[in-house]
Amino acid sequence: MKLRTYSCYELKKGDSLVCENCGFELTVVKECNLSCLTEGCCDLTEFVCCGEQMKIKREE
């Protein structure tokens, strides 16, 4: 099963990435300005903790 990956430009201010194993959490405090789409600086699409992909948690 392929897990959904997120590029930095898809993450919005207030979104969090959470590890379901240990509870470690990363929260977006500043959104990407989309320059990565042309500059290629944001190739990372997988955020991993405890050997598993972190899950996104969105503020609603």
Coordinates of C-alpha atoms in Angstrom, one line a residue:
M1 CA 0.0 0.0 0.0
K2 CA 1.5 3.4 -1.0
L3 CA 1.1 6.1 1.6
R4 CA 0.1 9.6 0.6
T5 CA 3.1 12.0 0.6
Y6 CA 3.1 15.7 1.0
S7 CA 5.3 18.3 -0.6
C8 CA 6.0 21.4 1.5
Y9 CA 3.9 23.6 -0.8
E10 CA 0.8 21.5 0.1
L11 CA 1.2 22.0 3.8
K12 CA -0.6 25.1 5.2
K13 CA 0.1 27.2 8.3
G14 CA -1.4 25.4 11.3
D15 CA -1.1 21.9 9.7
S16 CA 0.8 19.4 11.8
L17 CA 2.6 16.2 10.9
V18 CA 2.2 13.6 13.7
C19 CA 4.0 10.3 14.5
E20 CA 1.4 7.8 15.6
N21 CA 4.0 5.8 17.4
C22 CA 5.8 8.3 19.7
G23 CA 3.5 11.4 19.4
F24 CA 6.3 13.6 17.9
E25 CA 4.6 16.5 16.1
L26 CA 5.8 19.1 13.6
T27 CA 3.7 22.2 13.1
V28 CA 3.8 24.5 10.0
V29 CA 4.5 28.1 11.2
K30 CA 5.2 29.6 7.7
E31 CA 3.9 28.4 4.4
C32 CA 6.0 27.7 1.3
N33 CA 6.0 30.5 -1.3
L34 CA 5.8 28.0 -4.1
S35 CA 9.3 28.9 -5.5
C36 CA 10.2 25.3 -4.9
L37 CA 8.1 24.3 -7.9
T38 CA 10.6 25.9 -10.2
E39 CA 13.8 25.9 -8.1
G40 CA 13.5 22.3 -7.0
C41 CA 14.5 23.1 -3.4
C42 CA 11.6 21.2 -1.9
D43 CA 12.0 17.7 -3.2
L44 CA 11.3 16.1 0.1
T45 CA 7.9 14.5 0.0
E46 CA 8.1 12.0 2.9
F47 CA 8.3 12.9 6.6
V48 CA 9.3 9.8 8.6
C49 CA 9.5 9.1 12.3
C50 CA 9.9 5.8 14.1
G51 CA 10.3 4.2 10.7
E52 CA 6.8 5.1 9.5
Q53 CA 5.4 8.1 7.5
M54 CA 4.0 10.8 9.7
K55 CA 0.3 11.6 9.3
I56 CA -1.1 15.0 8.6
K57 CA -3.4 16.7 11.1
R58 CA -5.3 19.8 9.7
E59 CA -6.8 22.6 11.7
E60 CA -10.4 23.2 10.7

